[in-house]
GROMACS .gro file of C-alpha atoms in nm:
model
  424
    1MET     CA    1   8.329   9.366   6.695
    2PRO     CA    2   8.189   9.714   6.656
    3ILE     CA    3   8.416  10.074   6.513
    4VAL     CA    4   8.401  10.408   6.692
    5ASN     CA    5   8.539  10.701   6.505
    6GLY     CA    6   8.736  10.403   6.262
    7THR     CA    7   8.880  10.200   6.584
    8VAL     CA    8   8.793   9.877   6.646
    9THR     CA    9   8.641   9.828   7.000
   10VAL     CA   10   8.490   9.576   7.222
   11LEU     CA   11   8.144   9.742   7.307
   12GLU     CA   12   7.967  10.023   7.155
   13PRO     CA   13   7.953  10.348   7.358
   14PRO     CA   14   7.643  10.442   7.540
   15GLU     CA   15   7.385  10.641   7.292
   16GLY     CA   16   7.508  11.064   7.325
   17TYR     CA   17   7.835  10.981   7.479
   18VAL     CA   18   8.146  11.145   7.285
   19VAL     CA   19   8.426  10.918   7.231
   20ASP     CA   20   8.743  11.096   7.242
   21PHE     CA   21   9.062  10.830   7.201
   22ASP     CA   22   9.312  11.114   7.240
   23ASN     CA   23   9.164  11.242   7.579
   24PRO     CA   24   8.973  10.967   7.753
   25GLN     CA   25   8.794  10.953   8.067
   26MET     CA   26   9.009  10.847   8.335
   27GLN     CA   27   8.951  10.709   8.701
   28TYR     CA   28   9.165  10.582   9.025
   29VAL     CA   29   9.496  10.667   8.763
   30VAL     CA   30   9.654  10.983   8.981
   31GLU     CA   31   9.584  10.816   9.316
   32SER     CA   32   9.686  10.464   9.206
   33TYR     CA   33  10.041  10.585   9.127
   34ALA     CA   34  10.055  10.792   9.446
   35ILE     CA   35   9.932  10.472   9.637
   36VAL     CA   36  10.194  10.253   9.459
   37ALA     CA   37  10.490  10.531   9.561
   38VAL     CA   38  10.419  10.526   9.879
   39GLU     CA   39  10.366  10.177   9.948
   40MET     CA   40  10.613  10.025   9.732
   41THR     CA   41  10.895  10.209   9.922
   42LEU     CA   42  10.710  10.114  10.293
   43GLY     CA   43  10.713   9.766  10.174
   44PHE     CA   44  11.064   9.760  10.082
   45LEU     CA   45  11.175   9.943  10.367
   46PHE     CA   46  11.036   9.717  10.569
   47LEU     CA   47  11.140   9.386  10.393
   48ILE     CA   48  11.488   9.557  10.436
   49GLN     CA   49  11.431   9.586  10.793
   50ARG     CA   50  11.369   9.216  10.873
   51LEU     CA   51  11.657   9.074  10.658
   52TYR     CA   52  11.864   9.332  10.848
   53THR     CA   53  11.759   9.263  11.202
   54LYS     CA   54  11.759   8.875  11.089
   55THR     CA   55  12.111   8.842  10.944
   56VAL     CA   56  12.313   9.087  11.076
   57ILE     CA   57  12.182   9.162  11.432
   58MET     CA   58  12.034   8.787  11.546
   59LYS     CA   59  12.251   8.608  11.277
   60SER     CA   60  11.970   8.384  11.203
   61PHE     CA   61  11.821   8.310  10.859
   62GLN     CA   62  11.487   8.089  10.866
   63LEU     CA   63  11.255   7.958  10.626
   64GLU     CA   64  10.974   8.198  10.671
   65ASP     CA   65  11.227   8.472  10.595
   66GLY     CA   66  11.313   8.329  10.227
   67VAL     CA   67  10.909   8.286  10.178
   68VAL     CA   68  10.907   8.668  10.251
   69ILE     CA   69  11.148   8.756  10.000
   70PHE     CA   70  10.934   8.511   9.772
   71ALA     CA   71  10.653   8.684   9.829
   72TRP     CA   72  10.762   9.029   9.817
   73PHE     CA   73  10.869   8.955   9.440
   74PHE     CA   74  10.514   8.790   9.304
   75CYS     CA   75  10.346   9.100   9.484
   76MET     CA   76  10.558   9.346   9.356
   77GLY     CA   77  10.513   9.157   8.991
   78THR     CA   78  10.086   9.229   9.066
   79GLN     CA   79  10.174   9.579   9.122
   80ILE     CA   80  10.375   9.618   8.810
   81CYS     CA   81  10.104   9.462   8.596
   82GLY     CA   82   9.925   9.723   8.746
   83LEU     CA   83  10.111   9.991   8.665
   84MET     CA   84  10.155   9.856   8.301
   85GLY     CA   85   9.761   9.849   8.238
   86LEU     CA   86   9.790  10.234   8.365
   87ALA     CA   87  10.019  10.317   8.112
   88HIS     CA   88   9.936  10.184   7.821
   89GLY     CA   89   9.589  10.301   7.915
   90ALA     CA   90   9.434   9.967   7.960
   91ILE     CA   91   9.295   9.987   8.298
   92GLY     CA   92   9.090  10.287   8.428
   93ARG     CA   93   8.946  10.389   8.104
   94HIS     CA   94   8.572  10.277   7.905
   95ALA     CA   95   8.599   9.969   7.716
   96TRP     CA   96   8.431  10.161   7.453
   97GLU     CA   97   8.787  10.461   7.436
   98ILE     CA   98   9.003  10.158   7.386
   99SER     CA   99   9.141   9.996   7.101
  100LEU     CA  100   9.100   9.593   6.988
  101GLU     CA  101   9.469   9.627   7.024
  102LYS     CA  102   9.422   9.784   7.432
  103TYR     CA  103   9.191   9.544   7.490
  104THR     CA  104   9.385   9.249   7.422
  105PHE     CA  105   9.711   9.380   7.691
  106TYR     CA  106   9.451   9.472   7.944
  107SER     CA  107   9.349   9.080   7.896
  108ARG     CA  108   9.685   8.960   7.911
  109ILE     CA  109   9.736   9.204   8.250
  110ILE     CA  110   9.424   9.059   8.398
  111LEU     CA  111   9.543   8.718   8.368
  112ALA     CA  112   9.852   8.737   8.476
  113ALA     CA  113   9.852   8.993   8.795
  114PRO     CA  114   9.556   8.761   8.926
  115LEU     CA  115   9.828   8.435   8.909
  116LEU     CA  116  10.099   8.654   9.060
  117TYR     CA  117   9.894   8.773   9.357
  118ALA     CA  118   9.750   8.451   9.431
  119ILE     CA  119  10.109   8.280   9.488
  120GLY     CA  120  10.238   8.625   9.655
  121THR     CA  121   9.941   8.591   9.889
  122CYS     CA  122   9.947   8.230   9.980
  123ALA     CA  123  10.356   8.311  10.049
  124ALA     CA  124  10.303   8.544  10.286
  125LYS     CA  125  10.016   8.367  10.467
  126VAL     CA  126  10.254   8.044  10.461
  127SER     CA  127  10.552   8.314  10.625
  128LEU     CA  128  10.317   8.382  10.876
  129ALA     CA  129  10.226   8.064  10.955
  130LEU     CA  130  10.574   7.937  10.984
  131PHE     CA  131  10.654   8.229  11.226
  132TYR     CA  132  10.347   8.147  11.442
  133ARG     CA  133  10.468   7.751  11.475
  134ARG     CA  134  10.749   7.908  11.761
  135LEU     CA  135  10.453   8.106  11.942
  136ASN     CA  136  10.308   7.787  12.144
  137PRO     CA  137  10.442   7.396  12.174
  138ASN     CA  138  10.078   7.321  12.280
  139LYS     CA  139   9.937   7.030  12.029
  140VAL     CA  140   9.608   7.154  11.994
  141PHE     CA  141   9.793   7.542  11.889
  142GLN     CA  142  10.012   7.343  11.667
  143GLY     CA  143   9.715   7.198  11.493
  144PHE     CA  144   9.546   7.483  11.440
  145VAL     CA  145   9.908   7.595  11.276
  146TYR     CA  146   9.919   7.314  11.039
  147PHE     CA  147   9.545   7.345  10.952
  148THR     CA  148   9.558   7.730  10.849
  149LEU     CA  149   9.867   7.636  10.654
  150PHE     CA  150   9.690   7.355  10.451
  151VAL     CA  151   9.363   7.613  10.375
  152CYS     CA  152   9.630   7.836  10.254
  153LEU     CA  153   9.798   7.629  10.047
  154SER     CA  154   9.518   7.426   9.912
  155ALA     CA  155   9.262   7.779   9.844
  156TYR     CA  156   9.559   7.923   9.677
  157THR     CA  157   9.636   7.650   9.438
  158SER     CA  158   9.317   7.558   9.355
  159ILE     CA  159   9.273   7.955   9.250
  160PHE     CA  160   9.561   7.945   9.044
  161PHE     CA  161   9.476   7.670   8.833
  162SER     CA  162   9.103   7.771   8.820
  163LEU     CA  163   9.230   8.086   8.679
  164LEU     CA  164   9.521   7.962   8.439
  165PHE     CA  165   9.244   7.685   8.294
  166ALA     CA  166   8.951   7.913   8.318
  167CYS     CA  167   8.907   7.862   7.890
  168LYS     CA  168   8.943   7.560   7.651
  169PRO     CA  169   9.120   7.691   7.454
  170VAL     CA  170   9.394   7.831   7.737
  171ALA     CA  171   9.446   8.098   7.496
  172ALA     CA  172   9.110   8.245   7.509
  173SER     CA  173   9.228   8.358   7.847
  174TRP     CA  174   9.421   8.668   7.675
  175ASP     CA  175   9.266   8.649   7.329
  176PRO     CA  176   8.939   8.853   7.274
  177LEU     CA  177   8.864   8.723   6.931
  178LEU     CA  178   8.909   8.366   7.018
  179ALA     CA  179   8.739   8.408   7.351
  180ALA     CA  180   8.432   8.575   7.107
  181LEU     CA  181   8.416   8.229   6.901
  182PRO     CA  182   8.134   8.052   7.012
  183THR     CA  183   8.312   7.703   7.021
  184THR     CA  184   8.511   7.830   7.306
  185ILE     CA  185   8.426   7.781   7.675
  186CYS     CA  186   8.472   7.986   7.956
  187LEU     CA  187   8.449   7.937   8.303
  188ASN     CA  188   8.313   8.288   8.491
  189ARG     CA  189   8.643   8.453   8.629
  190GLY     CA  190   8.463   8.706   8.822
  191GLY     CA  191   8.318   8.411   9.030
  192ILE     CA  192   8.710   8.287   9.039
  193TYR     CA  193   8.800   8.676   9.133
  194LEU     CA  194   8.540   8.660   9.380
  195ALA     CA  195   8.626   8.330   9.564
  196GLN     CA  196   8.976   8.432   9.604
  197ALA     CA  197   8.872   8.768   9.802
  198VAL     CA  198   8.655   8.530  10.016
  199ILE     CA  199   8.961   8.310  10.062
  200GLY     CA  200   9.179   8.593  10.152
  201ILE     CA  201   8.907   8.689  10.399
  202VAL     CA  202   8.863   8.404  10.585
  203THR     CA  203   9.269   8.298  10.595
  204ASP     CA  204   9.307   8.672  10.743
  205VAL     CA  205   9.058   8.615  11.020
  206LEU     CA  206   9.251   8.272  11.101
  207LEU     CA  207   9.602   8.405  11.099
  208LEU     CA  208   9.478   8.738  11.317
  209ALA     CA  209   9.281   8.489  11.546
  210LEU     CA  210   9.588   8.213  11.564
  211PRO     CA  211   9.834   8.412  11.838
  212VAL     CA  212   9.540   8.560  12.017
  213PRO     CA  213   9.487   8.342  12.372
  214THR     CA  214   9.875   8.347  12.407
  215VAL     CA  215   9.912   8.695  12.359
  216LEU     CA  216   9.655   8.745  12.579
  217LYS     CA  217   9.912   8.604  12.848
  218LEU     CA  218  10.191   8.821  12.779
  219GLN     CA  219  10.273   9.047  13.076
  220MET     CA  220  10.545   9.348  12.944
  221PRO     CA  221  10.549   9.731  12.985
  222ASN     CA  222  10.325   9.957  12.859
  223LYS     CA  223  10.507  10.052  12.566
  224GLN     CA  224  10.574   9.684  12.431
  225LYS     CA  225  10.200   9.596  12.457
  226LEU     CA  226  10.124   9.859  12.266
  227GLY     CA  227  10.357   9.739  11.973
  228LEU     CA  228  10.242   9.395  12.026
  229VAL     CA  229   9.890   9.546  11.969
  230GLY     CA  230  10.016   9.757  11.686
  231ILE     CA  231  10.122   9.432  11.450
  232PHE     CA  232   9.831   9.275  11.520
  233GLY     CA  233   9.607   9.610  11.446
  234VAL     CA  234   9.842   9.623  11.112
  235GLY     CA  235   9.739   9.250  11.030
  236SER     CA  236   9.336   9.335  11.068
  237ILE     CA  237   9.390   9.637  10.800
  238THR     CA  238   9.434   9.338  10.549
  239ILE     CA  239   9.104   9.181  10.658
  240VAL     CA  240   8.946   9.532  10.599
  241THR     CA  241   9.088   9.606  10.252
  242SER     CA  242   8.981   9.239  10.172
  243ILE     CA  243   8.668   9.325  10.185
  244VAL     CA  244   8.640   9.641  10.039
  245ARG     CA  245   8.770   9.449   9.729
  246LEU     CA  246   8.522   9.192   9.804
  247ILE     CA  247   8.267   9.471   9.760
  248ILE     CA  248   8.439   9.664   9.483
  249LEU     CA  249   8.427   9.281   9.288
  250LEU     CA  250   8.041   9.317   9.361
  251PRO     CA  251   7.954   9.519   9.075
  252SER     CA  252   8.240   9.400   8.792
  253LEU     CA  253   8.053   9.122   8.797
  254THR     CA  254   7.724   9.213   8.588
  255THR     CA  255   7.932   9.500   8.397
  256ALA     CA  256   8.066   9.442   8.042
  257ASP     CA  257   8.287   9.747   8.089
  258GLN     CA  258   8.527   9.593   8.279
  259THR     CA  259   8.823   9.830   8.205
  260TRP     CA  260   8.671  10.064   8.397
  261VAL     CA  261   8.521   9.952   8.721
  262ILE     CA  262   8.896   9.749   8.738
  263GLY     CA  263   9.078  10.059   8.814
  264GLU     CA  264   8.947  10.094   9.173
  265GLY     CA  265   9.012   9.714   9.239
  266PHE     CA  266   9.353   9.761   9.140
  267MET     CA  267   9.399  10.034   9.370
  268TRP     CA  268   9.298   9.803   9.644
  269ILE     CA  269   9.522   9.557   9.533
  270PHE     CA  270   9.845   9.774   9.531
  271VAL     CA  271   9.741   9.866   9.925
  272GLU     CA  272   9.685   9.553  10.046
  273ALA     CA  273   9.978   9.368   9.858
  274ASN     CA  274  10.227   9.598  10.039
  275LEU     CA  275  10.015   9.569  10.391
  276LEU     CA  276  10.043   9.170  10.330
  277ILE     CA  277  10.477   9.262  10.329
  278MET     CA  278  10.465   9.487  10.612
  279CYS     CA  279  10.266   9.240  10.828
  280CYS     CA  280  10.532   8.984  10.745
  281CYS     CA  281  10.827   9.188  10.858
  282LEU     CA  282  10.658   9.363  11.213
  283SER     CA  283  10.753   9.048  11.405
  284THR     CA  284  11.174   9.185  11.417
  285LEU     CA  285  11.010   9.546  11.442
  286ARG     CA  286  11.108   9.487  11.801
  287ARG     CA  287  11.461   9.359  11.796
  288PHE     CA  288  11.557   9.558  11.531
  289PHE     CA  289  11.449   9.917  11.770
  290LYS     CA  290  11.610   9.705  12.095
  291HIS     CA  291  11.967   9.738  11.896
  292PHE     CA  292  11.897  10.099  11.760
  293ALA     CA  293  11.681  10.266  12.003
  294PRO     CA  294  11.569  10.066  12.278
  295ARG     CA  295  11.425  10.312  12.481
  296LEU     CA  296  11.120  10.374  12.194
  297ILE     CA  297  11.010  10.068  12.319
  298GLY     CA  298  11.057  10.091  12.688
  299GLU     CA  299  11.410   9.831  12.672
  300TYR     CA  300  11.713   9.944  12.807
  301SER     CA  301  12.067   9.918  12.692
  302SER     CA  302  12.366   9.769  12.860
  303GLY     CA  303  12.514  10.097  12.838
  304SER     CA  304  12.546  10.399  13.081
  305ASN     CA  305  12.203  10.489  13.004
  306SER     CA  306  12.101  10.145  13.226
  307LYS     CA  307  12.281  10.217  13.534
  308PRO     CA  308  12.049  10.280  13.773
  309HIS     CA  309  11.879   9.899  13.700
  310SER     CA  310  12.218   9.738  13.666
  311ARG     CA  311  12.247   9.586  14.003
  312GLY     CA  312  11.964   9.330  13.922
  313PHE     CA  313  11.645   9.534  14.021
  314SER     CA  314  11.345   9.595  13.798
  315ARG     CA  315  11.198   9.948  13.746
  316ASN     CA  316  10.932   9.890  14.008
  317HIS     CA  317  11.130   9.716  14.259
  318GLY     CA  318  10.877   9.455  14.306
  319GLN     CA  319  10.952   9.064  14.397
  320ARG     CA  320  10.970   8.809  14.146
  321THR     CA  321  10.977   8.429  14.217
  322PHE     CA  322  11.154   8.099  14.085
  323GLY     CA  323  10.963   8.093  13.747
  324SER     CA  324  10.859   8.388  13.690
  325GLY     CA  325  10.883   8.615  13.406
  326GLY     CA  326  10.778   8.342  13.166
  327ALA     CA  327  10.550   8.568  12.951
  328LYS     CA  328  10.853   8.801  12.864
  329ARG     CA  329  11.015   8.500  12.755
  330THR     CA  330  10.756   8.392  12.594
  331LEU     CA  331  10.769   8.729  12.384
  332ASP     CA  332  11.141   8.680  12.304
  333THR     CA  333  11.129   8.356  12.184
  334LEU     CA  334  10.780   8.433  11.980
  335MET     CA  335  11.033   8.706  11.740
  336ASN     CA  336  11.316   8.492  11.799
  337THR     CA  337  11.536   8.721  11.968
  338LYS     CA  338  11.649   8.434  12.232
  339ASN     CA  339  11.710   8.121  12.281
  340ASP     CA  340  11.645   8.023  12.595
  341ASP     CA  341  11.809   7.747  12.746
  342GLY     CA  342  11.614   7.621  13.046
  343GLY     CA  343  11.552   7.792  13.388
  344ILE     CA  344  11.764   7.827  13.702
  345PRO     CA  345  11.798   7.451  13.835
  346LEU     CA  346  11.622   7.395  14.146
  347SER     CA  347  11.763   7.035  14.249
  348SER     CA  348  11.947   7.131  14.524
  349ILE     CA  349  11.672   7.257  14.733
  350ASP     CA  350  11.417   7.057  14.628
  351GLU     CA  351  11.330   6.943  14.999
  352MET     CA  352  11.358   7.324  15.080
  353ASP     CA  353  11.014   7.352  15.164
  354LYS     CA  354  11.031   7.141  15.420
  355HIS     CA  355  11.237   7.336  15.689
  356VAL     CA  356  11.217   7.656  15.831
  357GLY     CA  357  11.503   7.846  15.776
  358HIS     CA  358  11.645   8.151  15.606
  359VAL     CA  359  11.740   8.270  15.217
  360SER     CA  360  11.950   8.545  15.108
  361THR     CA  361  12.076   8.639  14.804
  362ASN     CA  362  12.390   8.820  14.621
  363ALA     CA  363  12.362   8.905  14.248
  364LYS     CA  364  12.687   9.012  14.037
  365ALA     CA  365  12.592   9.156  13.694
  366LEU     CA  366  12.851   9.127  13.433
  367VAL     CA  367  12.771   9.342  13.169
  368ARG     CA  368  12.855   9.242  12.790
  369ASP     CA  369  12.834   9.421  12.442
  370SER     CA  370  12.489   9.576  12.399
  371ASP     CA  371  12.506   9.465  12.054
  372SER     CA  372  12.493   9.078  12.157
  373GLU     CA  373  12.210   8.836  12.263
  374GLU     CA  374  12.268   8.800  12.589
  375ALA     CA  375  12.343   9.218  12.739
  376ILE     CA  376  12.352   9.128  13.044
  377GLN     CA  377  12.470   8.821  13.222
  378PHE     CA  378  12.383   8.784  13.607
  379GLU     CA  379  12.589   8.558  13.841
  380ARG     CA  380  12.369   8.439  14.136
  381SER     CA  381  12.442   8.269  14.439
  382VAL     CA  382  12.173   8.203  14.693
  383GLN     CA  383  12.280   8.133  15.077
  384VAL     CA  384  12.012   7.907  15.215
  385THR     CA  385  12.039   7.852  15.589
  386TYR     CA  386  11.783   7.652  15.796
  387GLU     CA  387  11.713   7.378  16.058
  388ASN     CA  388  11.556   7.068  16.050
  389ARG     CA  389  11.303   6.899  16.324
  390ASP     CA  390  11.643   6.794  16.558
  391ASP     CA  391  11.700   7.137  16.609
  392ARG     CA  392  12.079   7.082  16.388
  393SER     CA  393  12.133   7.344  16.195
  394VAL     CA  394  12.291   7.331  15.834
  395SER     CA  395  12.399   7.553  15.585
  396GLY     CA  396  12.415   7.556  15.214
  397GLU     CA  397  12.475   7.761  14.917
  398VAL     CA  398  12.318   7.698  14.581
  399ALA     CA  399  12.468   7.883  14.282
  400ALA     CA  400  12.329   7.958  13.944
  401ALA     CA  401  12.417   8.154  13.609
  402ARG     CA  402  12.192   8.229  13.398
  403GLY     CA  403  12.202   8.503  13.076
  404TYR     CA  404  11.881   8.751  13.078
  405GLU     CA  405  11.807   9.011  12.738
  406GLY     CA  406  11.670   9.329  12.788
  407THR     CA  407  11.437   9.405  13.101
  408GLN     CA  408  11.410   9.051  13.214
  409ALA     CA  409  11.801   9.073  13.322
  410HIS     CA  410  11.690   9.377  13.573
  411GLN     CA  411  11.497   9.133  13.777
  412PRO     CA  412  11.551   8.965  14.081
  413ARG     CA  413  11.411   8.610  14.172
  414VAL     CA  414  11.343   8.510  14.564
  415TRP     CA  415  11.258   8.208  14.640
  416THR     CA  416  10.946   8.219  14.846
  417GLY     CA  417  10.938   7.896  15.016
  418LYS     CA  418  10.741   7.721  14.720
  419ARG     CA  419  10.860   7.559  14.395
  420ALA     CA  420  10.717   7.787  14.083
  421PRO     CA  421  10.547   7.584  13.866
  422GLY     CA  422  10.736   7.477  13.540
  423ALA     CA  423  11.090   7.491  13.780
  424HIS     CA  424  11.309   7.205  13.722
   0.00000   0.00000   0.00000
């Protein structure tokens, strides 16, 4: 080990470089603190929003919610490791301006942070995959969801154990003196970090592509479309951060001044770790704003502000057929804001299309508390009068009741003479 100005270091300074242990050169330290202050706050607020929506508003705490909390703890652990490295002067400085003691601390940080980040990243992506299970019951789609789950779990498990047992003996991973011994055998940890970044990009692409086919089928107001596009737009940002981190890692594979180049890498980890949590919490934003600010997302509450729409008509006053509005219900099911209990029974008018007649409808809105899951309930009666081939008049009445949420509750349905697909 070289001795510089009476201090043991792991590298000798370049020729002509003036070493100053009291005021060393630093990079990405102030930027990292600023990013952490903003991103950690946003990530925590998003998590609180999700937990409040699921436990207080929806009263439905599910498996993926627990996995998100698990992911947040480990992503926070990763960032705390980075902050400790910055605070102790072990990250963002040249290796020849760091004492051996601080470099040993850096070695421990650089081992613990990737291990925690592998667990946190995997948990966040597993949470998204578990959430996607409710998007589409199609067997092919479900197969892709479970394939993505398998890829995430197996890949990040391999990364975790590859990093943990990269050296023989294991202690050489955090002890530079032990790592310098000729009997010590270590894997190329830079290659493992590179593989971790590539796996992150691949799994991000899989998770981004999974819901696209179903989302394209949704029909909803423009504000809601923009909101949904925003959800997946933010998700694509993690792909960008993973690519940037990969580009930054490439030079670090060939340089001995690891403590200097890792400063920029940690800065992007701070960004990506919090974005992962925010992406996991975006799915409940619609329900959250529907509860507190429905007009912001194009929804209408059941209070006085929605009176013009409480007669059973939508804003466009267009006619709808039985079985319509499926895309809206799909969105509600996707966001887990509504438990759909099936369509309006049509068994009593199954043979209606064999006759010629007249159909009239009456609808009465039953307004409930705006905080309930069924904000508006409709009681609808359909009066059917038809003639058979013997010119005998028969009249019947079919009554059905069903609860609708949000804008869907304001849309009347008129039987058009043909059974809609999916009707029972």
